[in-house]
Amino acid sequence: MALTDRFNRRVEYLRLSLTDRCNLRCFYCLPKGFRDFESAEERMTDDEIVRLVGIFAELGVSKVRLTGGEPLVRRGMPKLAKRLSSLEGLKDLSMSTNASLLTQYAGELAEAGIDRINVSLDSLQKDRFRTITGGALEPVLDGLEAAYKAGLSPIKINMVALKGINDDEYGDMLGYCLERDFTLRFIETMPMGEAGRLGKEHYLDLGKVKRDLEKRFELIPSSMPGGGPARYYQVKGTQHRIGFITPISQHFCETCNRVRLSADGTLYLCLGQEDNVSLGPMLRNGSTDDEIRDAIVHAIMKKPERHFFNERPKQFVRLMSQTGG
């Protein structure tokens, strides 16, 4: 069975938030002083998550990415990942992380069936990294080393392009990734909630980033398995690829194949819209798998054609950390 929306887009990718909490606080993601996190009672249990992802897999969703917040702050997360990786129909289980806890968990994650990871890393300068995230850089770099040794591959580095903050580091970050065989992906800031709008003053069109890099490297149009929304280029003379994720300057809504599930079981049909269906209560009120399956199918038919980040940037009140990345 396949999940197809009314614009004939096949939905086969679920981004699953395990928690809205994070041990870092990137200024473009979480507002300063924010404390309105979900309680433990509001979050789905491991059993509820496994049941719900199993239903999505039956409907043709073959890719799941575990996100947050920071997914590794959820207690017992590697055990949950192992249960998910064994679900029939699930072909690709990946994770987005800030890498600060990977020295502790990298080996367990590899054994649990995590196929690959994306790591948020916006700066290689200690003071600048602390300014952006409120945390220390060293655990992140150590975590990346641990992930590499554990065989979590490929490792993709996600760098949010921030005008006036890290726009002098793009070449250095690419050099760092080339040395370690990491794939570097640049991302434009998005006006998600209060924090996202504060970060908008640092918005940078990735067309400029690409032009700056082309002064030092020859970039050849390319592709990459599991590439998602990124447009990839190969660095000539290497096997290395660079991705550009451009939700603002060049949106990719016409090929969107994903939906997002928050930690409380809310299914968001578009990152840049408020359309959602609450599946959490159905898990707890005795709904059958068939009833939940029908709710998902009907929800997908309401998936919007596109977002309106440019036209209505102030309409998005939820935070990125509440949505699942």
PDB file of C-alpha atoms in Angstrom:
ATOM      1  CA  MET A   1       0.000   0.000   0.000  1.00  0.00           C
ATOM      2  CA  ALA A   2       1.214   3.523  -0.762  1.00  0.00           C
ATOM      3  CA  LEU A   3       0.386   6.822   0.894  1.00  0.00           C
ATOM      4  CA  THR A   4      -0.271   9.373  -1.846  1.00  0.00           C
ATOM      5  CA  ASP A   5      -1.557  12.909  -1.319  1.00  0.00           C
ATOM      6  CA  ARG A   6      -3.934  14.849  -3.569  1.00  0.00           C
ATOM      7  CA  PHE A   7      -0.969  16.330  -5.472  1.00  0.00           C
ATOM      8  CA  ASN A   8       0.212  12.819  -6.380  1.00  0.00           C
ATOM      9  CA  ARG A   9       3.200  12.958  -4.051  1.00  0.00           C
ATOM     10  CA  ARG A  10       4.033   9.615  -2.491  1.00  0.00           C
ATOM     11  CA  VAL A  11       4.705   9.929   1.247  1.00  0.00           C
ATOM     12  CA  GLU A  12       7.321   7.367   2.295  1.00  0.00           C
ATOM     13  CA  TYR A  13       9.424   9.266   4.827  1.00  0.00           C
ATOM     14  CA  LEU A  14       8.536   9.905   8.488  1.00  0.00           C
ATOM     15  CA  ARG A  15      10.532  12.234  10.723  1.00  0.00           C
ATOM     16  CA  LEU A  16       9.837  11.131  14.283  1.00  0.00           C
ATOM     17  CA  SER A  17      10.568  13.396  17.256  1.00  0.00           C
ATOM     18  CA  LEU A  18      11.391  11.404  20.384  1.00  0.00           C
ATOM     19  CA  THR A  19      11.476  14.498  22.608  1.00  0.00           C
ATOM     20  CA  ASP A  20      11.211  18.261  22.315  1.00  0.00           C
ATOM     21  CA  ARG A  21      14.036  18.666  24.854  1.00  0.00           C
ATOM     22  CA  CYS A  22      17.662  19.287  23.985  1.00  0.00           C
ATOM     23  CA  ASN A  23      20.904  19.575  25.934  1.00  0.00           C
ATOM     24  CA  LEU A  24      21.951  22.491  23.709  1.00  0.00           C
ATOM     25  CA  ARG A  25      20.007  25.654  22.969  1.00  0.00           C
ATOM     26  CA  CYS A  26      20.700  26.969  19.474  1.00  0.00           C
ATOM     27  CA  PHE A  27      19.352  30.511  19.352  1.00  0.00           C
ATOM     28  CA  TYR A  28      17.475  29.940  16.073  1.00  0.00           C
ATOM     29  CA  CYS A  29      15.721  26.855  17.476  1.00  0.00           C
ATOM     30  CA  LEU A  30      14.837  27.492  21.141  1.00  0.00           C
ATOM     31  CA  PRO A  31      14.020  30.956  22.552  1.00  0.00           C
ATOM     32  CA  LYS A  32      16.106  32.110  25.488  1.00  0.00           C
ATOM     33  CA  GLY A  33      14.415  31.137  28.746  1.00  0.00           C
ATOM     34  CA  PHE A  34      11.928  28.755  27.083  1.00  0.00           C
ATOM     35  CA  ARG A  35      10.658  26.146  29.570  1.00  0.00           C
ATOM     36  CA  ASP A  36       7.328  25.021  28.127  1.00  0.00           C
ATOM     37  CA  PHE A  37       8.473  21.494  27.275  1.00  0.00           C
ATOM     38  CA  GLU A  38       6.156  18.508  27.074  1.00  0.00           C
ATOM     39  CA  SER A  39       5.771  16.517  30.265  1.00  0.00           C
ATOM     40  CA  ALA A  40       6.622  12.823  30.422  1.00  0.00           C
ATOM     41  CA  GLU A  41       2.893  12.055  30.515  1.00  0.00           C
ATOM     42  CA  GLU A  42       2.349  13.873  27.205  1.00  0.00           C
ATOM     43  CA  ARG A  43       5.094  12.043  25.311  1.00  0.00           C
ATOM     44  CA  MET A  44       4.347   8.777  23.567  1.00  0.00           C
ATOM     45  CA  THR A  45       5.682   5.676  25.272  1.00  0.00           C
ATOM     46  CA  ASP A  46       8.102   3.322  23.510  1.00  0.00           C
ATOM     47  CA  ASP A  47       5.285   0.824  22.919  1.00  0.00           C
ATOM     48  CA  GLU A  48       3.069   3.540  21.414  1.00  0.00           C
ATOM     49  CA  ILE A  49       5.858   4.698  19.123  1.00  0.00           C
ATOM     50  CA  VAL A  50       6.610   1.183  17.902  1.00  0.00           C
ATOM     51  CA  ARG A  51       2.932   0.540  17.272  1.00  0.00           C
ATOM     52  CA  LEU A  52       2.421   3.777  15.368  1.00  0.00           C
ATOM     53  CA  VAL A  53       5.585   3.478  13.259  1.00  0.00           C
ATOM     54  CA  GLY A  54       4.559  -0.097  12.467  1.00  0.00           C
ATOM     55  CA  ILE A  55       1.263   1.214  11.078  1.00  0.00           C
ATOM     56  CA  PHE A  56       3.109   3.806   8.981  1.00  0.00           C
ATOM     57  CA  ALA A  57       5.367   1.031   7.652  1.00  0.00           C
ATOM     58  CA  GLU A  58       2.320  -1.009   6.660  1.00  0.00           C
ATOM     59  CA  LEU A  59       1.148   2.031   4.715  1.00  0.00           C
ATOM     60  CA  GLY A  60       4.369   2.180   2.709  1.00  0.00           C
ATOM     61  CA  VAL A  61       6.588   4.440   4.801  1.00  0.00           C
ATOM     62  CA  SER A  62      10.038   2.874   4.429  1.00  0.00           C
ATOM     63  CA  LYS A  63      12.274   5.622   5.846  1.00  0.00           C
ATOM     64  CA  VAL A  64      12.208   6.919   9.424  1.00  0.00           C
ATOM     65  CA  ARG A  65      14.492   9.555  10.883  1.00  0.00           C
ATOM     66  CA  LEU A  66      14.684   9.887  14.682  1.00  0.00           C
ATOM     67  CA  THR A  67      14.859  13.530  15.701  1.00  0.00           C
ATOM     68  CA  GLY A  68      14.214  15.867  18.631  1.00  0.00           C
ATOM     69  CA  GLY A  69      15.096  18.171  20.268  1.00  0.00           C
ATOM     70  CA  GLU A  70      18.005  15.885  20.852  1.00  0.00           C
ATOM     71  CA  PRO A  71      16.830  12.258  20.531  1.00  0.00           C
ATOM     72  CA  LEU A  72      19.610  10.903  22.752  1.00  0.00           C
ATOM     73  CA  VAL A  73      18.302  12.729  25.829  1.00  0.00           C
ATOM     74  CA  ARG A  74      15.346  10.322  25.757  1.00  0.00           C
ATOM     75  CA  ARG A  75      16.029   7.532  28.247  1.00  0.00           C
ATOM     76  CA  GLY A  76      16.610   4.134  26.634  1.00  0.00           C
ATOM     77  CA  MET A  77      16.696   5.547  23.122  1.00  0.00           C
ATOM     78  CA  PRO A  78      19.075   2.872  21.647  1.00  0.00           C
ATOM     79  CA  LYS A  79      16.708   0.102  22.816  1.00  0.00           C
ATOM     80  CA  LEU A  80      13.802   1.879  21.145  1.00  0.00           C
ATOM     81  CA  ALA A  81      15.853   2.259  17.955  1.00  0.00           C
ATOM     82  CA  LYS A  82      16.531  -1.478  17.932  1.00  0.00           C
ATOM     83  CA  ARG A  83      12.804  -2.240  18.193  1.00  0.00           C
ATOM     84  CA  LEU A  84      12.061   0.150  15.335  1.00  0.00           C
ATOM     85  CA  SER A  85      14.809  -1.216  13.085  1.00  0.00           C
ATOM     86  CA  SER A  86      13.233  -4.678  13.277  1.00  0.00           C
ATOM     87  CA  LEU A  87       9.840  -3.526  11.962  1.00  0.00           C
ATOM     88  CA  GLU A  88       8.801  -5.169   8.717  1.00  0.00           C
ATOM     89  CA  GLY A  89       8.842  -2.768   5.784  1.00  0.00           C
ATOM     90  CA  LEU A  90      11.227  -0.280   7.375  1.00  0.00           C
ATOM     91  CA  LYS A  91      14.297  -0.102   5.120  1.00  0.00           C
ATOM     92  CA  ASP A  92      16.103   2.973   6.425  1.00  0.00           C
ATOM     93  CA  LEU A  93      16.408   4.108  10.050  1.00  0.00           C
ATOM     94  CA  SER A  94      18.519   7.215  10.567  1.00  0.00           C
ATOM     95  CA  MET A  95      18.981   9.867  13.229  1.00  0.00           C
ATOM     96  CA  SER A  96      19.577  13.607  13.547  1.00  0.00           C
ATOM     97  CA  THR A  97      21.686  14.598  16.550  1.00  0.00           C
ATOM     98  CA  ASN A  98      23.958  17.308  17.891  1.00  0.00           C
ATOM     99  CA  ALA A  99      26.572  14.539  18.536  1.00  0.00           C
ATOM    100  CA  SER A 100      27.384  15.713  22.065  1.00  0.00           C
ATOM    101  CA  LEU A 101      26.326  12.339  23.539  1.00  0.00           C
ATOM    102  CA  LEU A 102      27.677  10.084  20.818  1.00  0.00           C
ATOM    103  CA  THR A 103      30.839   9.142  22.710  1.00  0.00           C
ATOM    104  CA  GLN A 104      28.498   7.291  25.060  1.00  0.00           C
ATOM    105  CA  TYR A 105      25.990   5.905  22.568  1.00  0.00           C
ATOM    106  CA  ALA A 106      27.620   5.513  19.131  1.00  0.00           C
ATOM    107  CA  GLY A 107      28.375   1.800  19.523  1.00  0.00           C
ATOM    108  CA  GLU A 108      24.901   1.007  20.841  1.00  0.00           C
ATOM    109  CA  LEU A 109      23.276   2.912  18.007  1.00  0.00           C
ATOM    110  CA  ALA A 110      25.245   1.031  15.382  1.00  0.00           C
ATOM    111  CA  GLU A 111      24.257  -2.282  16.972  1.00  0.00           C
ATOM    112  CA  ALA A 112      20.633  -1.113  17.222  1.00  0.00           C
ATOM    113  CA  GLY A 113      20.377  -0.685  13.457  1.00  0.00           C
ATOM    114  CA  ILE A 114      20.815   3.056  12.934  1.00  0.00           C
ATOM    115  CA  ASP A 115      21.944   3.249   9.305  1.00  0.00           C
ATOM    116  CA  ARG A 116      23.298   6.798   9.206  1.00  0.00           C
ATOM    117  CA  ILE A 117      23.342  10.071  11.099  1.00  0.00           C
ATOM    118  CA  ASN A 118      23.040  13.781  10.425  1.00  0.00           C
ATOM    119  CA  VAL A 119      24.904  16.031  12.843  1.00  0.00           C
ATOM    120  CA  SER A 120      24.182  19.706  13.459  1.00  0.00           C
ATOM    121  CA  LEU A 121      27.460  21.640  13.513  1.00  0.00           C
ATOM    122  CA  ASP A 122      27.409  25.368  12.762  1.00  0.00           C
ATOM    123  CA  SER A 123      30.956  26.343  13.738  1.00  0.00           C
ATOM    124  CA  LEU A 124      34.408  24.870  14.391  1.00  0.00           C
ATOM    125  CA  GLN A 125      35.367  27.799  16.634  1.00  0.00           C
ATOM    126  CA  LYS A 126      34.840  27.117  20.341  1.00  0.00           C
ATOM    127  CA  ASP A 127      33.643  30.585  21.363  1.00  0.00           C
ATOM    128  CA  ARG A 128      31.419  30.962  18.331  1.00  0.00           C
ATOM    129  CA  PHE A 129      29.934  27.490  18.838  1.00  0.00           C
ATOM    130  CA  ARG A 130      29.061  28.419  22.428  1.00  0.00           C
ATOM    131  CA  THR A 131      27.451  31.658  21.252  1.00  0.00           C
ATOM    132  CA  ILE A 132      25.244  29.765  18.794  1.00  0.00           C
ATOM    133  CA  THR A 133      24.391  26.727  20.947  1.00  0.00           C
ATOM    134  CA  GLY A 134      25.142  27.635  24.557  1.00  0.00           C
ATOM    135  CA  GLY A 135      27.307  24.502  24.817  1.00  0.00           C
ATOM    136  CA  ALA A 136      30.836  23.189  24.355  1.00  0.00           C
ATOM    137  CA  LEU A 137      32.321  22.165  21.010  1.00  0.00           C
ATOM    138  CA  GLU A 138      34.699  19.433  22.254  1.00  0.00           C
ATOM    139  CA  PRO A 139      32.020  16.799  23.086  1.00  0.00           C
ATOM    140  CA  VAL A 140      30.536  17.241  19.614  1.00  0.00           C
ATOM    141  CA  LEU A 141      33.850  16.689  17.839  1.00  0.00           C
ATOM    142  CA  ASP A 142      34.605  13.722  20.112  1.00  0.00           C
ATOM    143  CA  GLY A 143      31.145  12.339  19.370  1.00  0.00           C
ATOM    144  CA  LEU A 144      31.744  12.586  15.638  1.00  0.00           C
ATOM    145  CA  GLU A 145      34.985  10.651  16.031  1.00  0.00           C
ATOM    146  CA  ALA A 146      33.170   7.979  18.048  1.00  0.00           C
ATOM    147  CA  ALA A 147      30.426   7.729  15.419  1.00  0.00           C
ATOM    148  CA  TYR A 148      32.986   7.290  12.657  1.00  0.00           C
ATOM    149  CA  LYS A 149      34.800   4.546  14.571  1.00  0.00           C
ATOM    150  CA  ALA A 150      31.487   2.807  15.299  1.00  0.00           C
ATOM    151  CA  GLY A 151      30.753   2.609  11.579  1.00  0.00           C
ATOM    152  CA  LEU A 152      27.786   4.981  11.497  1.00  0.00           C
ATOM    153  CA  SER A 153      28.026   5.958   7.850  1.00  0.00           C
ATOM    154  CA  PRO A 154      27.516   8.108   5.952  1.00  0.00           C
ATOM    155  CA  ILE A 155      27.865  10.990   8.391  1.00  0.00           C
ATOM    156  CA  LYS A 156      26.304  14.218   7.165  1.00  0.00           C
ATOM    157  CA  ILE A 157      27.165  17.560   8.741  1.00  0.00           C
ATOM    158  CA  ASN A 158      24.306  20.079   8.727  1.00  0.00           C
ATOM    159  CA  MET A 159      25.548  23.677   8.906  1.00  0.00           C
ATOM    160  CA  VAL A 160      22.968  26.456   9.178  1.00  0.00           C
ATOM    161  CA  ALA A 161      24.250  29.416   7.164  1.00  0.00           C
ATOM    162  CA  LEU A 162      24.168  32.473   9.434  1.00  0.00           C
ATOM    163  CA  LYS A 163      24.991  35.869   7.985  1.00  0.00           C
ATOM    164  CA  GLY A 164      27.340  37.819  10.213  1.00  0.00           C
ATOM    165  CA  ILE A 165      28.032  34.811  12.448  1.00  0.00           C
ATOM    166  CA  ASN A 166      29.592  31.873  10.599  1.00  0.00           C
ATOM    167  CA  ASP A 167      29.714  33.117   7.007  1.00  0.00           C
ATOM    168  CA  ASP A 168      33.531  33.170   7.104  1.00  0.00           C
ATOM    169  CA  GLU A 169      33.761  29.455   7.991  1.00  0.00           C
ATOM    170  CA  TYR A 170      32.256  27.682   5.013  1.00  0.00           C
ATOM    171  CA  GLY A 171      35.594  26.840   3.421  1.00  0.00           C
ATOM    172  CA  ASP A 172      37.027  25.675   6.744  1.00  0.00           C
ATOM    173  CA  MET A 173      34.009  23.460   7.387  1.00  0.00           C
ATOM    174  CA  LEU A 174      34.296  21.932   3.938  1.00  0.00           C
ATOM    175  CA  GLY A 175      37.994  21.233   4.571  1.00  0.00           C
ATOM    176  CA  TYR A 176      37.125  19.565   7.880  1.00  0.00           C
ATOM    177  CA  CYS A 177      34.559  17.339   6.148  1.00  0.00           C
ATOM    178  CA  LEU A 178      36.867  16.493   3.241  1.00  0.00           C
ATOM    179  CA  GLU A 179      39.518  15.257   5.662  1.00  0.00           C
ATOM    180  CA  ARG A 180      37.032  12.953   7.422  1.00  0.00           C
ATOM    181  CA  ASP A 181      34.871  11.871   4.495  1.00  0.00           C
ATOM    182  CA  PHE A 182      31.805  13.596   5.957  1.00  0.00           C
ATOM    183  CA  THR A 183      29.136  15.029   3.661  1.00  0.00           C
ATOM    184  CA  LEU A 184      28.563  18.736   4.266  1.00  0.00           C
ATOM    185  CA  ARG A 185      25.096  20.218   3.860  1.00  0.00           C
ATOM    186  CA  PHE A 186      24.234  23.901   4.174  1.00  0.00           C
ATOM    187  CA  ILE A 187      20.762  24.922   5.391  1.00  0.00           C
ATOM    188  CA  GLU A 188      18.901  28.230   5.226  1.00  0.00           C
ATOM    189  CA  THR A 189      17.324  29.541   8.429  1.00  0.00           C
ATOM    190  CA  MET A 190      13.528  29.243   8.648  1.00  0.00           C
ATOM    191  CA  PRO A 191      11.044  31.467  10.537  1.00  0.00           C
ATOM    192  CA  MET A 192       9.831  28.725  12.891  1.00  0.00           C
ATOM    193  CA  GLY A 193       8.388  30.285  16.064  1.00  0.00           C
ATOM    194  CA  GLU A 194       9.910  33.099  18.079  1.00  0.00           C
ATOM    195  CA  ALA A 195      13.461  31.724  17.872  1.00  0.00           C
ATOM    196  CA  GLY A 196      13.291  31.255  14.122  1.00  0.00           C
ATOM    197  CA  ARG A 197      12.115  34.824  13.583  1.00  0.00           C
ATOM    198  CA  LEU A 198      14.968  36.121  15.747  1.00  0.00           C
ATOM    199  CA  GLY A 199      17.366  34.132  13.608  1.00  0.00           C
ATOM    200  CA  LYS A 200      15.875  35.548  10.411  1.00  0.00           C
ATOM    201  CA  GLU A 201      18.110  38.620  10.638  1.00  0.00           C
ATOM    202  CA  HIS A 202      20.974  36.220   9.965  1.00  0.00           C
ATOM    203  CA  TYR A 203      19.292  34.628   6.945  1.00  0.00           C
ATOM    204  CA  LEU A 204      21.626  33.965   4.042  1.00  0.00           C
ATOM    205  CA  ASP A 205      20.575  32.880   0.555  1.00  0.00           C
ATOM    206  CA  LEU A 206      22.574  29.719  -0.138  1.00  0.00           C
ATOM    207  CA  GLY A 207      23.129  30.873  -3.699  1.00  0.00           C
ATOM    208  CA  LYS A 208      25.743  33.234  -2.269  1.00  0.00           C
ATOM    209  CA  VAL A 209      27.327  30.430  -0.219  1.00  0.00           C
ATOM    210  CA  LYS A 210      27.616  28.288  -3.349  1.00  0.00           C
ATOM    211  CA  ARG A 211      29.177  31.154  -5.322  1.00  0.00           C
ATOM    212  CA  ASP A 212      31.718  31.775  -2.549  1.00  0.00           C
ATOM    213  CA  LEU A 213      32.694  28.092  -2.468  1.00  0.00           C
ATOM    214  CA  GLU A 214      33.039  28.013  -6.244  1.00  0.00           C
ATOM    215  CA  LYS A 215      35.858  30.534  -5.896  1.00  0.00           C
ATOM    216  CA  ARG A 216      37.891  27.796  -4.175  1.00  0.00           C
ATOM    217  CA  PHE A 217      36.396  24.535  -5.447  1.00  0.00           C
ATOM    218  CA  GLU A 218      34.916  23.317  -8.714  1.00  0.00           C
ATOM    219  CA  LEU A 219      31.419  21.967  -7.999  1.00  0.00           C
ATOM    220  CA  ILE A 220      29.761  19.471 -10.355  1.00  0.00           C
ATOM    221  CA  PRO A 221      25.991  18.743 -10.131  1.00  0.00           C
ATOM    222  CA  SER A 222      25.491  15.355  -8.508  1.00  0.00           C
ATOM    223  CA  SER A 223      23.065  13.271  -6.454  1.00  0.00           C
ATOM    224  CA  MET A 224      23.167  11.150  -3.326  1.00  0.00           C
ATOM    225  CA  PRO A 225      21.046   8.226  -2.075  1.00  0.00           C
ATOM    226  CA  GLY A 226      18.661   9.320   0.659  1.00  0.00           C
ATOM    227  CA  GLY A 227      19.393  12.894  -0.277  1.00  0.00           C
ATOM    228  CA  GLY A 228      16.000  14.235   0.741  1.00  0.00           C
ATOM    229  CA  PRO A 229      15.501  17.913  -0.100  1.00  0.00           C
ATOM    230  CA  ALA A 230      19.197  18.716  -0.602  1.00  0.00           C
ATOM    231  CA  ARG A 231      20.612  19.612  -4.017  1.00  0.00           C
ATOM    232  CA  TYR A 232      24.038  18.002  -4.240  1.00  0.00           C
ATOM    233  CA  TYR A 233      27.297  18.921  -5.958  1.00  0.00           C
ATOM    234  CA  GLN A 234      30.489  16.890  -6.137  1.00  0.00           C
ATOM    235  CA  VAL A 235      33.813  18.556  -5.382  1.00  0.00           C
ATOM    236  CA  LYS A 236      35.881  17.940  -8.515  1.00  0.00           C
ATOM    237  CA  GLY A 237      38.810  15.612  -7.926  1.00  0.00           C
ATOM    238  CA  THR A 238      37.163  13.990  -4.897  1.00  0.00           C
ATOM    239  CA  GLN A 239      34.255  11.701  -4.080  1.00  0.00           C
ATOM    240  CA  HIS A 240      32.940  14.359  -1.695  1.00  0.00           C
ATOM    241  CA  ARG A 241      29.504  15.919  -2.093  1.00  0.00           C
ATOM    242  CA  ILE A 242      28.044  19.165  -0.765  1.00  0.00           C
ATOM    243  CA  GLY A 243      24.319  19.622  -0.267  1.00  0.00           C
ATOM    244  CA  PHE A 244      22.271  22.820  -0.260  1.00  0.00           C
ATOM    245  CA  ILE A 245      18.881  22.820   1.495  1.00  0.00           C
ATOM    246  CA  THR A 246      16.964  25.925   0.412  1.00  0.00           C
ATOM    247  CA  PRO A 247      13.435  26.094   1.887  1.00  0.00           C
ATOM    248  CA  ILE A 248      13.338  29.878   1.462  1.00  0.00           C
ATOM    249  CA  SER A 249      15.208  30.820  -1.718  1.00  0.00           C
ATOM    250  CA  GLN A 250      14.252  27.747  -3.775  1.00  0.00           C
ATOM    251  CA  HIS A 251      11.602  25.626  -2.099  1.00  0.00           C
ATOM    252  CA  PHE A 252      11.253  21.929  -2.915  1.00  0.00           C
ATOM    253  CA  CYS A 253       7.591  21.424  -2.006  1.00  0.00           C
ATOM    254  CA  GLU A 254       6.652  19.804  -5.316  1.00  0.00           C
ATOM    255  CA  THR A 255       8.774  16.755  -4.439  1.00  0.00           C
ATOM    256  CA  CYS A 256       8.042  16.619  -0.700  1.00  0.00           C
ATOM    257  CA  ASN A 257       7.685  12.999   0.408  1.00  0.00           C
ATOM    258  CA  ARG A 258       7.722  13.442   4.192  1.00  0.00           C
ATOM    259  CA  VAL A 259       5.557  14.107   7.217  1.00  0.00           C
ATOM    260  CA  ARG A 260       6.569  14.772  10.820  1.00  0.00           C
ATOM    261  CA  LEU A 261       5.402  13.184  14.040  1.00  0.00           C
ATOM    262  CA  SER A 262       5.957  15.074  17.288  1.00  0.00           C
ATOM    263  CA  ALA A 263       6.789  13.392  20.585  1.00  0.00           C
ATOM    264  CA  ASP A 264       3.166  13.649  21.753  1.00  0.00           C
ATOM    265  CA  GLY A 265       1.825  11.934  18.631  1.00  0.00           C
ATOM    266  CA  THR A 266       0.796  14.983  16.604  1.00  0.00           C
ATOM    267  CA  LEU A 267       1.207  14.367  12.885  1.00  0.00           C
ATOM    268  CA  TYR A 268       2.361  17.533  11.087  1.00  0.00           C
ATOM    269  CA  LEU A 269       1.750  17.410   7.362  1.00  0.00           C
ATOM    270  CA  CYS A 270       4.089  20.284   6.423  1.00  0.00           C
ATOM    271  CA  LEU A 271       7.023  21.854   8.233  1.00  0.00           C
ATOM    272  CA  GLY A 272       5.851  25.308   7.191  1.00  0.00           C
ATOM    273  CA  GLN A 273       2.116  24.967   7.858  1.00  0.00           C
ATOM    274  CA  GLU A 274       0.000  24.294  10.942  1.00  0.00           C
ATOM    275  CA  ASP A 275      -2.041  21.450   9.372  1.00  0.00           C
ATOM    276  CA  ASN A 276      -1.929  18.524  11.788  1.00  0.00           C
ATOM    277  CA  VAL A 277      -3.800  15.506  13.127  1.00  0.00           C
ATOM    278  CA  SER A 278      -3.516  14.332  16.729  1.00  0.00           C
ATOM    279  CA  LEU A 279      -2.820  10.598  16.758  1.00  0.00           C
ATOM    280  CA  GLY A 280      -1.653  10.435  20.372  1.00  0.00           C
ATOM    281  CA  PRO A 281      -5.143  10.260  21.913  1.00  0.00           C
ATOM    282  CA  MET A 282      -6.112   7.507  19.484  1.00  0.00           C
ATOM    283  CA  LEU A 283      -3.261   5.375  20.842  1.00  0.00           C
ATOM    284  CA  ARG A 284      -4.663   5.720  24.347  1.00  0.00           C
ATOM    285  CA  ASN A 285      -8.429   5.650  23.851  1.00  0.00           C
ATOM    286  CA  GLY A 286      -8.741   2.132  22.510  1.00  0.00           C
ATOM    287  CA  SER A 287      -8.664   2.920  18.786  1.00  0.00           C
ATOM    288  CA  THR A 288      -7.852  -0.076  16.633  1.00  0.00           C
ATOM    289  CA  ASP A 289      -4.960  -0.217  14.184  1.00  0.00           C
ATOM    290  CA  ASP A 290      -7.465   0.027  11.341  1.00  0.00           C
ATOM    291  CA  GLU A 291      -8.949   3.224  12.805  1.00  0.00           C
ATOM    292  CA  ILE A 292      -5.502   4.776  13.218  1.00  0.00           C
ATOM    293  CA  ARG A 293      -4.568   3.670   9.711  1.00  0.00           C
ATOM    294  CA  ASP A 294      -7.681   5.351   8.309  1.00  0.00           C
ATOM    295  CA  ALA A 295      -6.886   8.553  10.229  1.00  0.00           C
ATOM    296  CA  ILE A 296      -3.394   8.639   8.700  1.00  0.00           C
ATOM    297  CA  VAL A 297      -4.691   8.042   5.175  1.00  0.00           C
ATOM    298  CA  HIS A 298      -7.263  10.837   5.523  1.00  0.00           C
ATOM    299  CA  ALA A 299      -4.627  13.148   7.016  1.00  0.00           C
ATOM    300  CA  ILE A 300      -2.259  12.647   4.088  1.00  0.00           C
ATOM    301  CA  MET A 301      -5.001  13.825   1.740  1.00  0.00           C
ATOM    302  CA  LYS A 302      -4.926  17.150   3.622  1.00  0.00           C
ATOM    303  CA  LYS A 303      -1.193  17.656   3.128  1.00  0.00           C
ATOM    304  CA  PRO A 304      -0.754  21.242   1.817  1.00  0.00           C
ATOM    305  CA  GLU A 305       0.690  21.873  -1.602  1.00  0.00           C
ATOM    306  CA  ARG A 306       3.460  24.110  -0.239  1.00  0.00           C
ATOM    307  CA  HIS A 307       4.631  26.269   2.649  1.00  0.00           C
ATOM    308  CA  PHE A 308       4.425  30.063   2.887  1.00  0.00           C
ATOM    309  CA  PHE A 309       7.610  30.958   4.751  1.00  0.00           C
ATOM    310  CA  ASN A 310       8.204  33.908   2.441  1.00  0.00           C
ATOM    311  CA  GLU A 311       4.651  35.213   2.209  1.00  0.00           C
ATOM    312  CA  ARG A 312       3.525  34.719   5.837  1.00  0.00           C
ATOM    313  CA  PRO A 313       6.623  34.255   8.041  1.00  0.00           C
ATOM    314  CA  LYS A 314       4.831  35.283  11.255  1.00  0.00           C
ATOM    315  CA  GLN A 315       2.124  32.621  11.040  1.00  0.00           C
ATOM    316  CA  PHE A 316       4.325  29.803  12.367  1.00  0.00           C
ATOM    317  CA  VAL A 317       4.161  29.757  16.152  1.00  0.00           C
ATOM    318  CA  ARG A 318       5.543  26.317  16.986  1.00  0.00           C
ATOM    319  CA  LEU A 319       9.265  25.853  17.486  1.00  0.00           C
ATOM    320  CA  MET A 320      11.486  23.675  15.345  1.00  0.00           C
ATOM    321  CA  SER A 321      12.272  21.583  18.431  1.00  0.00           C
ATOM    322  CA  GLN A 322       8.543  20.840  18.860  1.00  0.00           C
ATOM    323  CA  THR A 323       8.123  19.642  15.285  1.00  0.00           C
ATOM    324  CA  GLY A 324      10.904  17.123  14.858  1.00  0.00           C
ATOM    325  CA  GLY A 325      13.381  18.881  12.593  1.00  0.00           C
TER     326      GLY A 325
END
